[in-house]
Coordinates of C-alpha atoms in Angstrom, one line a residue:
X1 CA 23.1 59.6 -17.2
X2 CA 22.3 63.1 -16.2
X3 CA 20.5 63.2 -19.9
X4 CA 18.5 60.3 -19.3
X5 CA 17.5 61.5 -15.9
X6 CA 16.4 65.3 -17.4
X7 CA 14.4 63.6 -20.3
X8 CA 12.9 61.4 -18.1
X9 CA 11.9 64.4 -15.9
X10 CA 10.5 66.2 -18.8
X11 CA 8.2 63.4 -20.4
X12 CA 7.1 63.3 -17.0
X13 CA 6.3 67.0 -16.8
X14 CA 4.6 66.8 -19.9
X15 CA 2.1 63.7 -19.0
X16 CA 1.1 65.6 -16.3
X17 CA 0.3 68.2 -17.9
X18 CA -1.4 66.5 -20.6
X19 CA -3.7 65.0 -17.5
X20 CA -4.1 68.1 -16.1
X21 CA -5.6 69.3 -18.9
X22 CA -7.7 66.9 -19.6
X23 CA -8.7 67.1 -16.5
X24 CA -9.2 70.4 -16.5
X25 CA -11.2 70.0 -20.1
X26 CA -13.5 67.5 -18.5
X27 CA -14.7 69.7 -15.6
X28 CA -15.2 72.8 -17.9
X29 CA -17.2 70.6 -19.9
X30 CA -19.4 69.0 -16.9
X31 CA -19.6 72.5 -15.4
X32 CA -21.1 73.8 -19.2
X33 CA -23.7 70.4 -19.1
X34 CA -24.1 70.2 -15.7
X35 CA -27.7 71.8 -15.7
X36 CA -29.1 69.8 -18.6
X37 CA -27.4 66.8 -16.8
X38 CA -29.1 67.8 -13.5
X39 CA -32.4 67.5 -15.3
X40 CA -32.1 64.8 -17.6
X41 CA -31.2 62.1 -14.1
X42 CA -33.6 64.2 -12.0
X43 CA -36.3 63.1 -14.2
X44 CA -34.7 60.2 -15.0
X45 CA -34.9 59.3 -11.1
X46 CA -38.3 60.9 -9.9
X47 CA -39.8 58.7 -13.0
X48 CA -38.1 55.8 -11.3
X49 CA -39.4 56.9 -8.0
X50 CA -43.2 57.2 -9.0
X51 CA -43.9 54.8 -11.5
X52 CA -44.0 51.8 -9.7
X53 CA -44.3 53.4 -6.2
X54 CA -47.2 55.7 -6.8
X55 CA -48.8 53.5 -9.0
X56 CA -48.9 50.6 -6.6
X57 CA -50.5 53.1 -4.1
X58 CA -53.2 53.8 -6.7
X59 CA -54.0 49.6 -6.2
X60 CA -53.8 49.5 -2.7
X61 CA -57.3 49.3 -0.6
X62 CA -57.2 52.8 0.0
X63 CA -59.6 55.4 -1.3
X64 CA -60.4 54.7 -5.6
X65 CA -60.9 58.4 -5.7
X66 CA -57.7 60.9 -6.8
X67 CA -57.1 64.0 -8.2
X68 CA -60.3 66.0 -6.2
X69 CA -60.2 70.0 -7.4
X70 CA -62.2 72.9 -7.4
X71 CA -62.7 75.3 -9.9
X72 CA -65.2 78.4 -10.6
X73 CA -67.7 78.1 -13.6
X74 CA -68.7 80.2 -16.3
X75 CA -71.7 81.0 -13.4
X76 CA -70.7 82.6 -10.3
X77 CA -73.7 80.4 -8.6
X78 CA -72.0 77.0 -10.1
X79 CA -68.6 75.2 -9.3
X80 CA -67.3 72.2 -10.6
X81 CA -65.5 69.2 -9.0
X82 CA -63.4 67.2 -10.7
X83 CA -61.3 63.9 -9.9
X84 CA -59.8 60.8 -11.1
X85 CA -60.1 57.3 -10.7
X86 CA -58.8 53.5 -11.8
X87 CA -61.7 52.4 -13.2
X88 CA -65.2 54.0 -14.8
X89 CA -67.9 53.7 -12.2
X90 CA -71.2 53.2 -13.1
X91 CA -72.3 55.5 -10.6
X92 CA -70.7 58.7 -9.9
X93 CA -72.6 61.8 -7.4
X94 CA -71.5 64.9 -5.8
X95 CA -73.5 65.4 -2.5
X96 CA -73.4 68.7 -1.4
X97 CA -74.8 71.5 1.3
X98 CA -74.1 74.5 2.9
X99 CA -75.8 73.7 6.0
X100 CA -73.5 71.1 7.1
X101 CA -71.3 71.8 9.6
X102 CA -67.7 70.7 8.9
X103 CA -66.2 70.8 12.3
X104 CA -68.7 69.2 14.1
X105 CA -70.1 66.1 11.6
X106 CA -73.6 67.2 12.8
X107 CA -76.4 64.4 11.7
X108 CA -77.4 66.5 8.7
X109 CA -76.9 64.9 5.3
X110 CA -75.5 66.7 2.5
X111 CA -79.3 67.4 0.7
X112 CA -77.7 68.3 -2.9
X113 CA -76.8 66.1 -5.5
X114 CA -75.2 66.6 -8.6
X115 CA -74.3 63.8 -11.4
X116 CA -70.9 63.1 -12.4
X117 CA -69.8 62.8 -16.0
X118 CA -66.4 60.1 -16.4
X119 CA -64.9 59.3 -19.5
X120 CA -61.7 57.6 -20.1
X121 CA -58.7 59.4 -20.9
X122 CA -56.0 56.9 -22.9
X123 CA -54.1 59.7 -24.5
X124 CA -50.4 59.4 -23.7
X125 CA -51.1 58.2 -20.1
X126 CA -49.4 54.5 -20.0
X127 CA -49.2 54.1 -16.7
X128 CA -50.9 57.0 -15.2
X129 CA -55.0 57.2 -14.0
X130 CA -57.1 56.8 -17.6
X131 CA -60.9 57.9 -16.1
X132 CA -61.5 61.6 -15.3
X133 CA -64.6 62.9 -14.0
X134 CA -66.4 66.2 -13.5
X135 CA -69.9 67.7 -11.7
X136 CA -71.3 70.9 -11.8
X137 CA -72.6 72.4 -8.4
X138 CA -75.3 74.8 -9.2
X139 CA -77.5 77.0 -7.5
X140 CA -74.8 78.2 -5.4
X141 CA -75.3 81.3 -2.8
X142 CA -72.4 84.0 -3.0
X143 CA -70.0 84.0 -0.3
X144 CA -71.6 81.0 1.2
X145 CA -69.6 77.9 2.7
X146 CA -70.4 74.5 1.2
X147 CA -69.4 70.9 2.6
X148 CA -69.1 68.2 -0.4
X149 CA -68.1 64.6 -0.8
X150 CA -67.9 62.1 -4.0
X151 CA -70.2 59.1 -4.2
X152 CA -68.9 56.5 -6.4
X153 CA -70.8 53.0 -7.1
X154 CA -69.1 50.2 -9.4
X155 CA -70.2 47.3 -11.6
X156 CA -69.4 44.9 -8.8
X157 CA -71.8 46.5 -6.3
X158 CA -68.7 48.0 -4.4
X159 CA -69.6 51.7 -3.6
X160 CA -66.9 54.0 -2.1
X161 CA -67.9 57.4 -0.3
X162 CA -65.0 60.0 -0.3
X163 CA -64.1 62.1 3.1
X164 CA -66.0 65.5 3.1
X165 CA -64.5 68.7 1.9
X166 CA -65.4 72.3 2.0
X167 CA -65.0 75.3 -0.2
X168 CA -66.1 78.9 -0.2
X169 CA -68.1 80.8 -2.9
X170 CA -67.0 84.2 -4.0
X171 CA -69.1 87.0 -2.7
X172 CA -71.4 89.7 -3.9
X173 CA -70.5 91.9 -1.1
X174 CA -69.7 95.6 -1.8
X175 CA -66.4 95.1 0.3
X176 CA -65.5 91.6 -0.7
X177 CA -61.9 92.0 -2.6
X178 CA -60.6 88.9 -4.6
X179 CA -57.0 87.5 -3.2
X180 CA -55.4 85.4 -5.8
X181 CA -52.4 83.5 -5.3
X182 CA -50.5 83.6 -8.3
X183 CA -47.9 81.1 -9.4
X184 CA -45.9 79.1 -11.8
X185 CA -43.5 77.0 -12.6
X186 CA -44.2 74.3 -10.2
X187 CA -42.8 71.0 -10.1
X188 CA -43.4 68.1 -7.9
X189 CA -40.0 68.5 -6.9
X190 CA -39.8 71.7 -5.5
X191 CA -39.7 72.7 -2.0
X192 CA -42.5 75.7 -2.5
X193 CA -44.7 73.1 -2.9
X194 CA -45.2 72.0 0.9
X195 CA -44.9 75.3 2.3
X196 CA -47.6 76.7 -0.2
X197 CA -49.4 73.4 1.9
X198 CA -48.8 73.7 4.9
X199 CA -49.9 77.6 4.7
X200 CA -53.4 76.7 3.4
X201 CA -54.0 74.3 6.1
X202 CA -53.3 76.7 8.6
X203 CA -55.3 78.9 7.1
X204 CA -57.8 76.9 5.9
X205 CA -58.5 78.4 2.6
X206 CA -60.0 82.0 4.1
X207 CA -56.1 83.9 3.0
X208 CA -57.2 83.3 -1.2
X209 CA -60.2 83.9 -3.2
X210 CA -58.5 81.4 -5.9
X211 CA -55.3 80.2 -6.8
X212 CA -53.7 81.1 -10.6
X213 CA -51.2 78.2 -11.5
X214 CA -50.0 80.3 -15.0
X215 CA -48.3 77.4 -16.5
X216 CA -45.5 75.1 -16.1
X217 CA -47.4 71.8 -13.9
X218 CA -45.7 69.2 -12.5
X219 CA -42.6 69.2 -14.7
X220 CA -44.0 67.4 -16.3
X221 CA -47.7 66.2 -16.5
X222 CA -47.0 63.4 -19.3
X223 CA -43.8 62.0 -17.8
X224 CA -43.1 58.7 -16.0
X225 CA -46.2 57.3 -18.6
X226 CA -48.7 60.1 -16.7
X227 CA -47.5 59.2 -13.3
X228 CA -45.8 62.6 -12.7
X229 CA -48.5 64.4 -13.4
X230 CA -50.4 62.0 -10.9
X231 CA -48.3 62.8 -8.2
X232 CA -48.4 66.4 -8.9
X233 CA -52.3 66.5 -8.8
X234 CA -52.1 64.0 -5.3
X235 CA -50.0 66.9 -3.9
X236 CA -51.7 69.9 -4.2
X237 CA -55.4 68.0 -3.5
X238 CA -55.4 69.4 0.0
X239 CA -55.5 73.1 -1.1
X240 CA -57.0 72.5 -4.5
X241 CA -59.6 70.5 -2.7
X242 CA -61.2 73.9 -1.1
X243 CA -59.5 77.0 -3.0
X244 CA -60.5 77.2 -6.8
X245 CA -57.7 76.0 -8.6
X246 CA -57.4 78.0 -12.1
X247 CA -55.0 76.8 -14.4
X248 CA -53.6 78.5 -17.6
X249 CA -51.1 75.9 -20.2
X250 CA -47.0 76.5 -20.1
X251 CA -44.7 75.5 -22.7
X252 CA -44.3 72.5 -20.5
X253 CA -47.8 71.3 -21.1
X254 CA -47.3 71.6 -24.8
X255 CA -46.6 67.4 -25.3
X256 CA -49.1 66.0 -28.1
X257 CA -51.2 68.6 -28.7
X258 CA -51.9 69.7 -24.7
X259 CA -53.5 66.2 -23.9
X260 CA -52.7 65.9 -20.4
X261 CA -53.3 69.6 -19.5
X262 CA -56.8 69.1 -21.8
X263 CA -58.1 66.4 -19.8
X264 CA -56.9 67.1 -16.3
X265 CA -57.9 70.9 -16.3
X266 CA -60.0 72.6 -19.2
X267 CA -63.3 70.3 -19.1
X268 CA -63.7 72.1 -15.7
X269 CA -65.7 74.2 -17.9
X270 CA -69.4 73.7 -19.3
X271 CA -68.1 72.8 -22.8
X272 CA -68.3 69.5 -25.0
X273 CA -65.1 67.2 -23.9
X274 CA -64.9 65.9 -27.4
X275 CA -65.3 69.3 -29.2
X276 CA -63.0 71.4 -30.7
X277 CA -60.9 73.5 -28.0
X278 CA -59.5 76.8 -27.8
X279 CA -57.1 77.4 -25.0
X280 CA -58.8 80.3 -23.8
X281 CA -61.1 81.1 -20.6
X282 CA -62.6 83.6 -18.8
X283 CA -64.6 83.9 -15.4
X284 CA -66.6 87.1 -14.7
X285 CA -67.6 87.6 -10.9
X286 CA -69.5 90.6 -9.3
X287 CA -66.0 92.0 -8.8
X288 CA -63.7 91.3 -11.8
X289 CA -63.2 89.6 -14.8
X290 CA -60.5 86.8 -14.6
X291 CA -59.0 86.3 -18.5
X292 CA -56.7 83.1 -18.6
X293 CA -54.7 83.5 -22.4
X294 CA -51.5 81.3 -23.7
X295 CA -50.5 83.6 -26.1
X296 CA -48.5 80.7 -28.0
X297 CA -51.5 78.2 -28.2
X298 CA -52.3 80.6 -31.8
X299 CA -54.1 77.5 -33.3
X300 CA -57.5 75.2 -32.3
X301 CA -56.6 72.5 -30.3
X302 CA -58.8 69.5 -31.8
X303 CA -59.3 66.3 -29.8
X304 CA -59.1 63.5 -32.2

């Protein structure tokens, strides 16, 4: 009997152990994948989150009119707007002025006009906004303030005028030093994200000459069908609304040939949407030259 009992004990010893080390085995191995895991369902869950919830905000009777960003020229008297919408509207204006005075709403009208140019972006964007449009402001005065807003008009007669924004042109000034905020590697997920917000509002813009996002958007522009990279481009309209928003391609932005980065960013610049594209930028001011260079993006990017 006393066998029986000590083999007993020992079978048990040795399943226990056995379970202890699988145990064991299993955590080592969710400890080694736990990263890659943490990203796979974080994407897995944010595309969840967005794609139906963003999207139904996009349909809702609020403003047509996404995406609004500022961006210098190859001209230091021009700027260009850019922004996105659910549908192509037959008429699309930038008014513009730099005698209207943004706190007070005084009864002057915004004088300027510029004409917006919207095509329809279908690449790789299932279920995110397919018509992107740009303006070029020119005959811009250095270090001047200007007030702006987008007049849209559509087929149906509906016309839809946007809330007006403001942005500052660099100046000419012998003391005038250019402060960039330089970033990358930001997500729609991280927490830097609403602090770098709330510290423009409070600021208003006068802190940075322009803002340097070197890669990595959204994480990432073409998941959830396009809808990340909508959300992204929702959340950083307040600041990117008023500060130049310069943008140089990640890794991250690499997906089908650039196409998301292509048509949300680079025809910002005076240069043929359907031509071919090189990756490359550069903005000369009275003060410095700003080079933007992806040193992997070694071939022509060609929009088919």
């Amino acid at each position: 009997m006393a066998y029986v009992h000590q083999s007993r004990e020992l079978i048990s010893r040795s399943l226990y152990i056995k379970c202890l080390a699988v145990v064991m085995i299993v955590i080592i191995l969710l400890w080694a994948f736990s990263m890659p895991i943490y990203h796979v369902l974080t994407k897995m869950l944010h595309s969840v989150t967005y794609t139906d919830q963003y999207r139904g905000q996009y349909h809702s009777k609020g403003s047509p009119v996404h995406h609004i960003h500022v961006s210098l020229c190859d001209k230091d008297s021009e700027m260009s707007i850019m922004w996105s919408c659910l549908s192509q509207p037959k008429e699309s204006l930038v008014q513009y002025d730099s005698s209207y005075d943004y706190w007070h709403h005084n009864d002057k009208t915004l004088a300027k006009k510029s004409v917006g140019k919207c095509v329809n972006f279908k690449e790789y964007s299932p279920k995110g906004l397919k018509t992107v449009c740009k303006a070029i402001l020119s005959e811009l005065m250095p270090g001047h303030s200007y007030s702006y807003n987008i007049h849209l008009k559509f087929d149906n007669g509906h016309s839809v005028d946007t809330s007006i924004y403001k942005f500052t042109t660099l100046s000419h000034s012998q003391n005038f030093k250019p402060n960039l905020l330089v970033y990358g590697d930001l997500g729609t997920m991280s927490k830097s994200i609403h602090s770098l917000i709330k510290e423009s509002k409070a600021m208003f813009g006068i802190k940075y000459s322009a803002i340097l996002h070197i890669g990595d958007i959204a994480y990432d522009m073409y998941a959830g069908g396009g809808t990340i990279g909508d959300e992204f481009m929702r959340m950083i309209q307040p600041i990117a609304s008023r500060i130049p928003y310069m943008t140089v391609p990640g890794d991250h932005e690499r997906f089908q040939n650039f196409a998301q980065y292509r048509w949300q960013f680079y025809i910002q610049f005076n240069v043929c949407m359907y031509c071919t594209y090189v990756l490359v930028y550069s903005v000369k001011t009275q003060k410095c030259l700003l080079l933007n260079l992806a040193t992997f993006t070694h071939k022509v990017i060609t929009h088919k």
